[in-house]
XYZ file of C-alpha atoms in Angstrom:
316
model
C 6.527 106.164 -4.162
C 6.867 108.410 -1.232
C 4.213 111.291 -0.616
C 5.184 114.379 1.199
C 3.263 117.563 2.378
C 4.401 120.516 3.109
C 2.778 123.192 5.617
C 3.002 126.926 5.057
C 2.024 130.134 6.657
C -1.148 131.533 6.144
C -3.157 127.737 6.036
C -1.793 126.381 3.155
C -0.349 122.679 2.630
C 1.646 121.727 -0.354
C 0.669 118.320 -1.366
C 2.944 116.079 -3.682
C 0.346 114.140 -6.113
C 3.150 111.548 -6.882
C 2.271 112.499 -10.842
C 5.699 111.304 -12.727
C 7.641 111.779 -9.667
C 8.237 112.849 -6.382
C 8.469 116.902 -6.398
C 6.946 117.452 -9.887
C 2.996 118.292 -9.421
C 1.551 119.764 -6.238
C -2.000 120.150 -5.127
C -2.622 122.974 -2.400
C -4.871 122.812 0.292
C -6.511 125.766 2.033
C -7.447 125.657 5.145
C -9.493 128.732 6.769
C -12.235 128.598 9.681
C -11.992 124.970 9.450
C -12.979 124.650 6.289
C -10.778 123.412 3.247
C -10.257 123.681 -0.629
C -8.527 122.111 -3.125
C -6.075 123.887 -5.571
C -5.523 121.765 -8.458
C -5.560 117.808 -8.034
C -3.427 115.781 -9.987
C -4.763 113.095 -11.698
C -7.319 110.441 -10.651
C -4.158 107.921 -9.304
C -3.793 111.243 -6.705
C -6.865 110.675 -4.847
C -6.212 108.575 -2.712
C -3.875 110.597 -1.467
C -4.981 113.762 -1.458
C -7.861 112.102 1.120
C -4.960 110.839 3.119
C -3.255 113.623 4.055
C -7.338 115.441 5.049
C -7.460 112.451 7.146
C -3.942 112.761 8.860
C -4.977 116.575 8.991
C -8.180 115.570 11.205
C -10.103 117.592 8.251
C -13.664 115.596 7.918
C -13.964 115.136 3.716
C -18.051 117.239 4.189
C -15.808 119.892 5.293
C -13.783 120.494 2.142
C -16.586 123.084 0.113
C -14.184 123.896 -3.183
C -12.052 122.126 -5.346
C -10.293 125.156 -7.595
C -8.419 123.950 -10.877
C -6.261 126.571 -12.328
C -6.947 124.968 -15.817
C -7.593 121.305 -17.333
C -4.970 119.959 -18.142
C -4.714 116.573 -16.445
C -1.947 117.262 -14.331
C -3.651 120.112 -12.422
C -7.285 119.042 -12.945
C -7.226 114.962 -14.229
C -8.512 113.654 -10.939
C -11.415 116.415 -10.139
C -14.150 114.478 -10.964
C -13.192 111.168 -8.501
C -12.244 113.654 -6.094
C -15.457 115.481 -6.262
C -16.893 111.696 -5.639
C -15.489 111.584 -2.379
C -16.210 115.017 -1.305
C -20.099 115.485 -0.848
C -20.286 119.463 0.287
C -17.197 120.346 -2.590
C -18.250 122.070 -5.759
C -15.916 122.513 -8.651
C -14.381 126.222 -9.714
C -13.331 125.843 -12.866
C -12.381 128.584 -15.572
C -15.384 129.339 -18.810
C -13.502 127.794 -21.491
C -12.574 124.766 -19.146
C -16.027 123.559 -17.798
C -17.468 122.079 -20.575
C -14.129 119.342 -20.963
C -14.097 118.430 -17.270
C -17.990 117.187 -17.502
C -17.670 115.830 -20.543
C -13.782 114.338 -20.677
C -13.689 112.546 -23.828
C -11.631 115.163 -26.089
C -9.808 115.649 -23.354
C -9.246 111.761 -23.196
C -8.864 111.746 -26.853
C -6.549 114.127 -26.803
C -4.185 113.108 -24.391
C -4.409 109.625 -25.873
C -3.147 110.652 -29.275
C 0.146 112.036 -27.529
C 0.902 109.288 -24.882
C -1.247 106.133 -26.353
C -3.503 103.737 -24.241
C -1.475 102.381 -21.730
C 1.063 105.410 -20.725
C -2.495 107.226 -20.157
C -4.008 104.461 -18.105
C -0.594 104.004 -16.264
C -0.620 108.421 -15.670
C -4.152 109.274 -15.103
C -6.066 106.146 -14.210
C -9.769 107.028 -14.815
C -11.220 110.519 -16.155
C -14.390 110.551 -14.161
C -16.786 113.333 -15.190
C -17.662 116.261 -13.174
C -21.591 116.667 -12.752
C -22.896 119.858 -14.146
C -24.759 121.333 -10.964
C -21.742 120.866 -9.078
C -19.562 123.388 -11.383
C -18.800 126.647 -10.777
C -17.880 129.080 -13.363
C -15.005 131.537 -12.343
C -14.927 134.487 -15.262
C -12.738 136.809 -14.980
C -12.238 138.797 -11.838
C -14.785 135.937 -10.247
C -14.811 136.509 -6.074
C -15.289 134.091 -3.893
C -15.820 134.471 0.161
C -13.695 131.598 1.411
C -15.401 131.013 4.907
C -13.970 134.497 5.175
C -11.217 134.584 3.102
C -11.342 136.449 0.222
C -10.342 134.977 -3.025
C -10.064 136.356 -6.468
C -10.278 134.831 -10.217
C -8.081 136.232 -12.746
C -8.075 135.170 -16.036
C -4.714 134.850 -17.772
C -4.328 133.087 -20.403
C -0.803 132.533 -21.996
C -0.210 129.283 -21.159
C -3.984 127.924 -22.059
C -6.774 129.839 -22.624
C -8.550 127.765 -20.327
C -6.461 129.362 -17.520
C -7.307 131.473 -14.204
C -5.083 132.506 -11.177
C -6.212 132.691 -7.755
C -4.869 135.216 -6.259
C -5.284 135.433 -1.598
C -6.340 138.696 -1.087
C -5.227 137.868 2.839
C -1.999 136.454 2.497
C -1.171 138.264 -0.849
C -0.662 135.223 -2.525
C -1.036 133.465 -5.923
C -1.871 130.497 -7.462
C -0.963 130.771 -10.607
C -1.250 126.794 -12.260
C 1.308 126.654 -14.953
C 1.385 130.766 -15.569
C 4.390 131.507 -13.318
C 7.144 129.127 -14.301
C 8.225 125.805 -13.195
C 10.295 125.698 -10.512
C 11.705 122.555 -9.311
C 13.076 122.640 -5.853
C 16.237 120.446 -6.652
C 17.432 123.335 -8.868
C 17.301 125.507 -5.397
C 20.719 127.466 -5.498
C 22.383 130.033 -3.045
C 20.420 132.553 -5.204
C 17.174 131.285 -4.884
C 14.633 129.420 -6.642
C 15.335 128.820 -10.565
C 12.454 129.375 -12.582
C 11.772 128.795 -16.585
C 8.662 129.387 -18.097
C 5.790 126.270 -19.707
C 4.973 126.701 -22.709
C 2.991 123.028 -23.547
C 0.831 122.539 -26.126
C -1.895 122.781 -27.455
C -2.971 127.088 -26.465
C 0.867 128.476 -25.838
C 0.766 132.125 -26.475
C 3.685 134.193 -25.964
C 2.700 137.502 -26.376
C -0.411 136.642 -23.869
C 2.435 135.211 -21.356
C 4.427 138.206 -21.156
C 0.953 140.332 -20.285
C -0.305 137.493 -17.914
C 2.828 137.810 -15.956
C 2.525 141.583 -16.087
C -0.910 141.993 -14.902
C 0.201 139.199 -12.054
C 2.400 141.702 -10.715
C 0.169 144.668 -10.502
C -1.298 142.823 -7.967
C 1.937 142.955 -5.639
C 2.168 139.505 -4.589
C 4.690 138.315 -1.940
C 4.288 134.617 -2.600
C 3.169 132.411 -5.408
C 2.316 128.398 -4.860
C 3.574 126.813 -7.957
C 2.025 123.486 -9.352
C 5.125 122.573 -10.222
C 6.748 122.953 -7.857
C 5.774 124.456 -3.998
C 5.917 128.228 -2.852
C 8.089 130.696 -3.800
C 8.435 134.116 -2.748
C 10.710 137.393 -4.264
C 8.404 137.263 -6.580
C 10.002 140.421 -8.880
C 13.091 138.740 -9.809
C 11.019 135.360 -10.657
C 8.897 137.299 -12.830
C 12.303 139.081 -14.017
C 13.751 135.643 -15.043
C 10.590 135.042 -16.508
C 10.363 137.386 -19.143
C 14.006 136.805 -20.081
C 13.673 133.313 -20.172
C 10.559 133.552 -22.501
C 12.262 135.369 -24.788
C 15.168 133.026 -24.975
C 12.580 130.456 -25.745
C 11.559 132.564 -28.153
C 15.191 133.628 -30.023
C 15.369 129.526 -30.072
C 12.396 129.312 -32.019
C 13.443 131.878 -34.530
C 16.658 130.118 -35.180
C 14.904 127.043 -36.357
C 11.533 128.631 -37.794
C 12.792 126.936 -41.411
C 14.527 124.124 -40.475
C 11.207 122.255 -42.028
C 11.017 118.630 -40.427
C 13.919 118.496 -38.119
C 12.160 121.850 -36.188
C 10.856 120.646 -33.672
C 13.734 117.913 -32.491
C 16.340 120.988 -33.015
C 14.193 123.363 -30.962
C 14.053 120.968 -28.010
C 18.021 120.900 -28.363
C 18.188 124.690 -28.231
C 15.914 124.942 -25.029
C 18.019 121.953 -23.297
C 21.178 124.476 -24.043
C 18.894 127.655 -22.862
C 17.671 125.668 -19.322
C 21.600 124.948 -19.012
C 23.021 127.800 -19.833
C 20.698 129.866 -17.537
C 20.962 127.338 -14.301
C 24.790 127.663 -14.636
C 24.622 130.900 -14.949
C 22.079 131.143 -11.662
C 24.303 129.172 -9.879
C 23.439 125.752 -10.469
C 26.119 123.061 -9.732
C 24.096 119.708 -10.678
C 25.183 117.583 -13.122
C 24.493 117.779 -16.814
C 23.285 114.142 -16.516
C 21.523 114.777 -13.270
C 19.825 118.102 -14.856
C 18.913 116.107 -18.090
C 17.242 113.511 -15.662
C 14.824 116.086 -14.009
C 14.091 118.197 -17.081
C 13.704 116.041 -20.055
C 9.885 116.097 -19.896
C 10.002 119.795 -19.965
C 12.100 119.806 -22.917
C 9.960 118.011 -25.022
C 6.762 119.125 -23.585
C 8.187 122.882 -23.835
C 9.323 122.235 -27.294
C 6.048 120.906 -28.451
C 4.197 123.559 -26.905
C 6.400 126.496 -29.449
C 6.259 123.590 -32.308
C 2.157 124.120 -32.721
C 2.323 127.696 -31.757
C 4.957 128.222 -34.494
C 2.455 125.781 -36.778
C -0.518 128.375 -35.812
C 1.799 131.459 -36.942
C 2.889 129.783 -40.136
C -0.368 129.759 -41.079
């Protein structure tokens, strides 16, 4: 598979982690006074990478001094312990509810296991390494931290997991918001800009937490956001805009099935594939059904199974 990185103003590199495939998941790399963090990771098969593109960057590995994951799920945070092997100066930022799962992985293993089964998880995430506890770092809410100074803040904003901050770049007015801003895949780039749809993955989806997240985001004013999935985006009003909408489209497909018993969750995935079309068509889009199947199936059942348990929690 091909790796890419991307520069960007303000010190920031976006780094492919060649997790499913190429132009999915993203790491970002700050770089300020030559020193250098980590925003989110990948998984452990990342690594090597990730050291790669520090070495083609002339950035020594003592100099990296944070390794920031927006929350632990193993796409943003699977590889932080092997990375944190490698990097002797870097400590680990890592939300309250999060902490305890990346130093001690095994319900996290467990977990993942029980969805994907021995070897899809060996052949996605490689090795969970644990994260030793006097390298963590607890960010609670409205955490600060003087980047080599830069100043960085820690929101937390849950919605997507509770587990969940965003870093927000008080200098370049920028976010990182994980998995809290959308998905935005840059193959669905149209003439009007950057199509966004929201994640709503299991197992801590809340949408009523989502819409506030998203509104609290903006108070902030940002001009640019630096997506996990996928890169950096900017007119960040109407993203948020399509956001919201979107979210409640999710949310009109959910009510439509809400007693459809067994079949739910297969029909609900059906109704977000026709809400993803419907909206890309309507932004513009000109792929392919077949083509736009091919890059969002994942998200359709991931997004699908996300609702499914919230819909399981408000049954109950």
């Amino acid at each position: 598979m091909q790796h890419l990185w991307i520069d960007h103003p303000d010190g920031v590199t976006t780094i492919d982690t060649g997790y499913l495939r190429p132009g999915f998941d993203a790491s970002h790399l700050i770089v300020e006074q030559g020193h250098a963090a980590f925003v989110d990771v990948g998984t452990s098969l990342s690594v090597p990478w990730l050291l790669k593109v520090l070495e083609e960057k002339q950035i020594a590995r003592e100099k990296v001094t944070h390794v920031m994951v927006t929350h632990v799920h193993l796409d943003h945070a699977g590889g932080a312990g092997a990375l944190l092997h490698e990097l002797p100066e870097a400590v680990l930022v890592v939300h309250p509810r999060g902490a305890r799962h990346l130093m001690d992985p095994e319900k996290l293993i467990a977990g993942t296991k029980a969805v994907y089964g021995e070897q899809r998880f060996a052949e996605l995430y490689g090795e969970i390494v644990p994260v030793p506890e006097d390298r963590v770092v607890i960010a609670e809410d409205e955490f600060f931290l003087d980047f080599h100074g830069r100043p960085l803040l820690f929101l937390d904003t849950p919605g997507h997991a509770r587990h969940h901050y965003t870093l927000l770049d008080q200098r370049s007015h920028s976010l990182f918001p994980g998995d809290n801003f959308g998905i935005s895949y840059r193959e669905l780039d149209t003439p009007n800009g950057p199509f966004i749809f929201p994640s709503t993955t299991p197992v801590q989806f809340e949408p009523a937490k989502l819409h506030a997240t998203l509104e609290r985001l903006m108070l902030y004013t940002p001009t640019s956001a630096y997506l996990t999935h996928f890169g950096r985006v900017t007119d960040l009003d109407q993203l948020a805009a399509d956001l919201h909408w979107r979210l409640d489209q999710y949310l009109e497909a959910a009510e439509a099935v809400w007693d459809a018993g067994a079949e739910r969750e297969a029909l609900l995935r059906e109704k977000l594939r026709g809400v993803l079309h419907e909206e890309y068509r309507k932004h513009g889009g000109g792929l392919p059904d077949e083509q736009l199947d091919e890059l969002l199936a994942f998200d359709y059942d991931l997004n699908a199974q996300g609702i499914e348990v919230w819909m399981q929690r408000e049954d109950a």
